[in-house]
Structures are given as structure tokens and as C-alpha cells.
Coordinates of C-alpha atoms and ligand atoms in Angstrom, one line a residue:
M18 CA 0.0 0.0 0.0
E19 CA 1.2 3.5 -0.8
Y20 CA 0.7 6.2 1.9
I21 CA 0.3 9.9 1.1
N22 CA 0.0 13.1 3.0
L23 CA -3.5 14.3 4.0
G24 CA -3.0 18.0 3.2
K25 CA -0.2 19.5 5.2
T26 CA -1.3 17.8 8.4
G27 CA 1.7 15.2 8.5
L28 CA -1.0 12.6 8.7
K29 CA -0.1 9.6 6.3
I30 CA -3.2 8.0 4.7
S31 CA -3.5 5.0 2.3
R32 CA -3.8 5.9 -1.3
I33 CA -6.9 3.7 -1.4
G34 CA -9.6 4.4 1.3
L35 CA -12.4 2.5 2.6
G36 CA -15.9 4.1 1.8
A37 CA -18.5 3.2 4.4
W38 CA -21.5 4.5 2.5
Q39 CA -23.2 1.1 2.3
F40 CA -22.8 0.3 6.0
G41 CA -26.0 0.3 7.9
G42 CA -28.3 1.1 5.1
D43 CA -30.6 -0.8 2.6
A44 CA -30.1 1.2 -0.6
W45 CA -27.5 -1.4 -1.9
G46 CA -29.8 -4.3 -1.5
G47 CA -29.2 -4.8 2.3
P48 CA -29.9 -4.5 5.2
Y49 CA -26.1 -4.2 5.4
E50 CA -25.5 -5.7 8.8
Y51 CA -22.8 -4.9 11.4
G52 CA -21.2 -8.2 11.1
I53 CA -20.3 -7.6 7.4
A54 CA -19.1 -4.1 8.0
K55 CA -16.8 -5.2 10.8
E56 CA -15.3 -8.0 8.5
V57 CA -14.7 -5.4 5.8
I58 CA -13.0 -3.1 8.0
A59 CA -10.9 -6.0 9.4
K60 CA -9.8 -7.0 5.9
S61 CA -9.3 -3.5 4.8
V62 CA -7.0 -2.7 7.8
E63 CA -5.0 -6.0 7.3
L64 CA -4.4 -4.9 3.6
G65 CA -2.9 -1.6 4.7
I66 CA -5.9 0.7 4.3
N67 CA -6.0 3.3 7.2
F68 CA -8.4 5.8 5.8
I69 CA -12.2 5.3 6.5
D70 CA -14.9 7.6 5.0
T71 CA -18.3 7.6 6.4
A72 CA -21.1 10.2 7.0
A73 CA -23.8 11.2 9.2
V74 CA -26.3 10.5 6.5
Y75 CA -25.1 7.1 5.7
G76 CA -27.4 4.5 7.0
R77 CA -28.9 7.5 9.0
G78 CA -26.0 7.3 11.5
R79 CA -25.5 3.8 11.5
S80 CA -22.5 3.7 9.3
E81 CA -20.7 5.8 11.8
E82 CA -21.7 3.6 14.7
F83 CA -20.6 0.4 12.8
V84 CA -17.2 2.1 12.0
G85 CA -16.6 3.3 15.5
R86 CA -17.9 -0.1 17.0
A87 CA -15.6 -2.1 14.6
I88 CA -12.5 0.1 15.3
R89 CA -13.0 -0.4 19.2
E90 CA -13.7 -4.2 18.9
L91 CA -10.8 -5.0 16.6
G92 CA -8.8 -3.4 19.3
G93 CA -5.5 -1.5 19.1
I94 CA -6.1 0.1 15.8
R95 CA -7.6 3.6 16.6
D96 CA -4.2 5.3 16.5
H97 CA -3.4 3.9 13.0
V98 CA -6.9 4.7 11.4
V99 CA -7.8 8.1 10.2
I100 CA -11.5 8.6 10.4
A101 CA -13.2 10.8 8.1
T102 CA -17.0 11.8 8.3
K103 CA -19.3 14.4 6.9
I104 CA -22.2 16.7 7.9
P105 CA -24.9 17.3 5.4
G106 CA -25.5 20.6 3.7
D107 CA -28.9 21.1 5.5
W108 CA -26.9 21.5 8.8
H109 CA -24.3 24.2 7.9
R110 CA -25.8 27.0 10.2
Y111 CA -23.4 27.8 13.0
D112 CA -25.2 25.9 15.9
D113 CA -26.2 22.9 13.7
V114 CA -22.7 22.4 12.6
L115 CA -21.5 22.3 16.2
K116 CA -24.5 19.8 17.1
A117 CA -23.9 17.6 14.2
A118 CA -20.3 17.2 14.8
R119 CA -20.8 16.3 18.5
R120 CA -23.4 13.7 17.5
S121 CA -21.1 12.2 14.9
R122 CA -18.4 12.0 17.6
E123 CA -20.7 10.2 19.9
R124 CA -21.9 7.8 17.2
L125 CA -18.3 7.0 16.2
G126 CA -17.5 6.8 20.1
V127 CA -14.0 8.5 19.6
D128 CA -12.5 11.4 21.5
V129 CA -11.8 13.3 18.3
I130 CA -12.9 13.1 14.7
D131 CA -9.8 13.2 12.5
L132 CA -11.4 14.7 9.4
L133 CA -14.7 16.4 9.4
Q134 CA -16.1 17.3 5.9
L135 CA -18.9 19.4 4.8
H136 CA -20.7 16.9 2.7
W137 CA -22.2 19.2 0.2
P138 CA -22.8 22.9 0.2
A139 CA -25.7 24.5 2.0
C140 CA -27.1 25.1 -1.4
W141 CA -30.8 25.7 -0.8
H142 CA -30.5 27.3 2.7
N143 CA -28.4 30.3 1.8
V144 CA -26.1 30.0 4.9
P145 CA -23.2 32.2 4.5
I146 CA -20.1 30.2 4.0
C147 CA -18.1 32.2 6.7
E148 CA -20.8 31.2 9.3
T149 CA -20.4 27.6 8.5
M150 CA -16.4 27.8 8.5
K151 CA -16.4 29.7 11.8
A152 CA -18.2 26.7 13.5
M153 CA -15.7 24.4 11.7
E154 CA -12.9 26.5 13.2
K155 CA -14.5 26.3 16.6
L156 CA -14.7 22.5 16.5
V157 CA -11.0 22.5 15.9
D158 CA -10.3 24.9 18.8
D159 CA -12.4 22.7 20.9
G160 CA -10.7 19.5 20.1
V161 CA -13.8 17.9 18.6
I162 CA -12.2 17.5 15.1
R163 CA -8.7 17.6 14.1
Y164 CA -9.0 18.7 10.4
I165 CA -11.6 20.4 8.1
G166 CA -12.4 19.1 4.5
V167 CA -15.2 19.9 2.0
S168 CA -17.0 17.8 -0.4
N169 CA -18.7 18.6 -3.5
Y170 CA -17.8 22.2 -3.3
P171 CA -17.1 24.1 -6.7
L172 CA -13.9 25.7 -6.9
Q173 CA -15.0 29.2 -6.2
L174 CA -16.8 28.1 -3.0
L175 CA -13.8 26.2 -1.9
E176 CA -11.8 29.3 -2.3
A177 CA -14.4 31.4 -0.3
A178 CA -14.4 28.9 2.4
R179 CA -10.7 29.0 2.7
S180 CA -10.8 32.7 2.8
C181 CA -13.0 32.4 5.9
L182 CA -10.6 30.5 7.9
K183 CA -8.4 32.5 10.3
K184 CA -6.2 29.9 12.0
T185 CA -6.3 26.8 9.8
D186 CA -7.0 25.6 6.3
I187 CA -9.0 23.0 4.5
V188 CA -6.9 19.9 4.0
S189 CA -9.1 18.0 1.6
S190 CA -11.7 18.2 -1.1
Q191 CA -13.9 15.2 -1.8
N192 CA -15.3 15.1 -5.3
R193 CA -16.7 12.7 -7.8
Y194 CA -13.8 11.8 -10.1
N195 CA -13.3 8.7 -12.2
L196 CA -12.4 7.6 -15.8
I197 CA -15.9 8.5 -17.0
E198 CA -16.8 11.5 -14.8
R199 CA -13.7 13.7 -15.2
D200 CA -14.9 17.2 -14.6
A201 CA -12.6 17.7 -11.7
E202 CA -9.9 17.9 -14.3
K203 CA -11.2 21.2 -15.7
E204 CA -10.6 23.5 -12.8
L205 CA -10.5 21.9 -9.5
L206 CA -7.6 19.5 -9.9
P207 CA -5.2 22.0 -11.6
Y208 CA -6.1 24.5 -8.5
L209 CA -5.4 21.8 -6.1
Q210 CA -2.1 20.8 -7.8
R211 CA -1.1 24.4 -8.0
E212 CA -1.9 25.2 -4.4
G213 CA -0.5 22.1 -2.9
G214 CA -1.7 21.1 0.6
I215 CA -5.3 20.1 -0.2
T216 CA -5.8 16.5 -1.0
L217 CA -8.4 15.3 -3.6
I218 CA -10.3 12.4 -2.2
A219 CA -12.1 11.0 -5.2
W220 CA -15.5 9.4 -4.6
S221 CA -16.9 6.8 -6.8
P222 CA -13.5 6.2 -8.2
L223 CA -14.8 3.0 -10.1
A224 CA -18.0 4.9 -11.3
K225 CA -19.9 2.6 -9.0
G226 CA -18.7 -0.4 -10.8
A227 CA -19.4 0.8 -14.2
V228 CA -15.6 0.8 -15.1
T229 CA -14.9 -2.7 -13.5
G230 CA -17.0 -4.6 -16.2
K231 CA -19.5 -5.3 -13.6
Y232 CA -22.5 -4.0 -15.8
S233 CA -23.3 -4.2 -19.3
P234 CA -26.4 -3.2 -21.6
E235 CA -27.7 -6.8 -20.8
N236 CA -26.9 -6.7 -17.1
R237 CA -28.1 -3.3 -15.8
P238 CA -27.8 -2.0 -12.3
G239 CA -30.9 -2.2 -10.2
G240 CA -31.9 -1.0 -6.9
V241 CA -32.2 2.6 -5.4
T242 CA -28.6 3.2 -6.2
L243 CA -26.4 1.5 -8.9
G244 CA -26.0 -2.2 -8.1
K245 CA -28.0 -4.2 -5.6
T246 CA -25.3 -6.4 -4.1
S247 CA -22.5 -4.0 -3.3
R248 CA -20.7 -5.1 -0.1
Y249 CA -17.8 -2.6 -0.2
S250 CA -16.5 0.3 -1.9
I251 CA -13.3 2.3 -2.3
L252 CA -12.2 5.8 -2.4
I253 CA -8.8 6.8 -4.3
I254 CA -6.7 9.6 -2.7
L255 CA -4.6 11.7 -5.1
G256 CA -1.6 13.6 -4.1
R257 CA 1.7 12.8 -2.9
Ligands
NAP312 N1 -18.9 12.9 -0.9 C1 -19.9 12.4 -1.5 O1 -21.0 13.0 -2.0 C2 -19.7 11.0 -1.9 C3 -20.7 10.4 -2.8 C4 -20.8 9.0 -3.0 C5 -19.6 8.2 -2.4 N2 -18.8 9.0 -1.5 C6 -17.9 8.1 -0.9 O2 -17.1 7.2 -1.9 C7 -17.1 5.8 -1.5 C8 -17.1 5.0 -2.8 O3 -18.2 5.4 -3.5 P1 -19.1 4.4 -4.5 O4 -19.3 3.1 -3.7 O5 -20.1 5.1 -5.1 O6 -18.0 3.9 -5.5 P2 -17.0 3.0 -6.2 O7 -16.0 2.5 -5.3 O8 -16.7 3.6 -7.5 O9 -18.0 1.8 -6.5 C9 -18.4 0.7 -5.9 C10 -18.6 -0.5 -6.7 O10 -17.5 -0.8 -7.4 C11 -17.5 -2.3 -7.4 N3 -16.1 -2.7 -7.0 C12 -15.4 -2.1 -6.0 N4 -14.1 -2.8 -6.0 C13 -14.1 -3.5 -7.0 C14 -13.2 -4.5 -7.7 N5 -11.8 -4.5 -7.3 N6 -13.4 -5.0 -8.9 C15 -14.6 -4.9 -9.4 N7 -15.7 -4.1 -8.9 C16 -15.5 -3.5 -7.8 C17 -18.5 -2.7 -6.3 O11 -19.0 -4.0 -6.7 P3 -19.8 -4.9 -5.7 O12 -21.2 -4.5 -5.8 O13 -19.5 -6.3 -6.4 O14 -19.3 -4.8 -4.4 C18 -19.4 -1.6 -6.3 O15 -20.5 -1.8 -7.1 C19 -18.4 5.8 -0.7 O16 -18.5 4.6 0.1 C20 -18.4 7.1 0.0 O17 -17.4 6.9 1.2 C21 -18.9 10.0 -1.3

């Protein structure tokens, strides 16, 4: 396994991460039970994966619970694993950010969340970006989270978010990026490469199985999301 820097944090994360979207939900043909999630996490860690990405909305909180519980039960791995979670765009007001982060921390059962990402912009609530970032910075100050990331932010909003931060910086940007969906190459990726220090975390790097030969015109995906039987998913981390 290759390990790369998470932004300029000094944390080393595996080039391939484990996505915990399916954990605890039934959109992928589930229910996706805890026992399977634990097995997937154990195998991933054994293979050298140390970056796990979950979110408050995955399985309506159950994914975070599964990740935290598995890490505790597997014993002795907490210090080697970087836990990333996200809070949805609906909760980006100052007080909501603080509340959501504390709830995620409780569900994960950890002292501190390594990376808290804003899952998508507060696009239909018109929350000023600096209000949200002020809350994120307070969470760092209070020791609730270690680092701040964004997800699905267009470049201009990412820049605006960075300009609101007084003491810290954004360390990662999580965006859809794979061989088929390459919009990130137009402006986001060149910006990140130019700036340095912000890691691109590519979500759906296998285009949900579309690039692996899993589907064909005769064998189309079913279910609410692509593919009814997914049991695991990955993320690819770009950077050095
Ligand atoms: N920030 C966001 O808004 C956002 C959005 C979506 C996802 N994500 C994150 O990204 C993670 C990955 O997303 P994803 O599940 O959409 O993407 P993905 O990794 O591109 O796709 C998962 C699919 O790829 C197949 N697959 C995985 N490894 C394979 C391999 N070695 N060979 C063949 N097929 C393989 C799986 O097949 P099987 O069905 O056989 O298991 C599954 O259908 C999520 O868990 C989540 O953490 C974030």
C-alpha cells in the first residue's frame, strides 16, 4: 500500500481508502449488517488501508456507529486509522454544525474526529459560507475535530471557504472523479495541484462499478442506487 500526506497535516493516509456508504443502509440491497461491516473493516486494515470515510447520513447514522464499534472491537487500531466523516448541507448553520459534529463524535465513539467534511454546500439554505467555517474552526479549537475538509464544493466556493478561516486551512476536497466523470480535471484538480496542501479524495472512483466490467447493456444495475449487491466500496486519494 502507498501512503500519502493528508494535506499538510503530517498524517499519512493510504492511497486507497474504504468508503462506508453502504454500512447500515439498505439502498444497496441490504440491510447491510454490522457483522459484514466489521469483516470489511478488518480485511481493509489488514491490507494496509488506514483511511475510512463515512458520513452522518450514511445509514442515517448507523454507518458511523458501525465504523466506531468495529474499530473499538478490533482493538489497538484506533491510533493507526484516520476516520473521516461528513455533515450534510442541511446542517451548515453555526449551531447546527456544532451539534452535528458532536453527534457524529458520539456515534463514532471517539475522542476526536480526524477529518470532518462538509458533505455538500448549503445550497438551498443560503447559509453564509463564513458562518459555517467559523463553526468548523471552533470545532478544531474545542478539540472535537482535528482537520477540516469539504466535499462537492465547486472551486469558487472552496476558495471562499478557505478565505473565511483564520487559524487553519482546508486539508481535503472530496469530489466525484473517475475515468468516466472527469469534470474535476477542468478547474478543481489544476487548482489543487497549483496550491498544494489540499488532498483530492475521489469518490466513486470506479464509477460505482461501471468501469470494472460489472455492468453491461444486458446486465444493468438495479436498486435505488447502482448495483443491488455491493458489499464494499473504495475511494482513491490523489496527491503525494
Ligand atoms: N462525498 C460524496 O458526496 C460521496 C458520494 C458518493 C460516495 N462517496 C464515498 O465514496 C465511496 C465510494 O463510492 P462508491 O461506492 O459510489 O464507488 P465505487 O468505489 O466507485 O464503486 C463501488 C462499486 O464498485 C464495485 N467494486 C469495488 N471494488 C471492485 C473491484 N476491485 N473490482 C470490481 N468491482 C469493484 C463494487 O462492486 P460490488 O457490488 O461487487 O461490491 C461496487 O459496485 C463511498 O463509500 C463514500 O465513502 C462520497
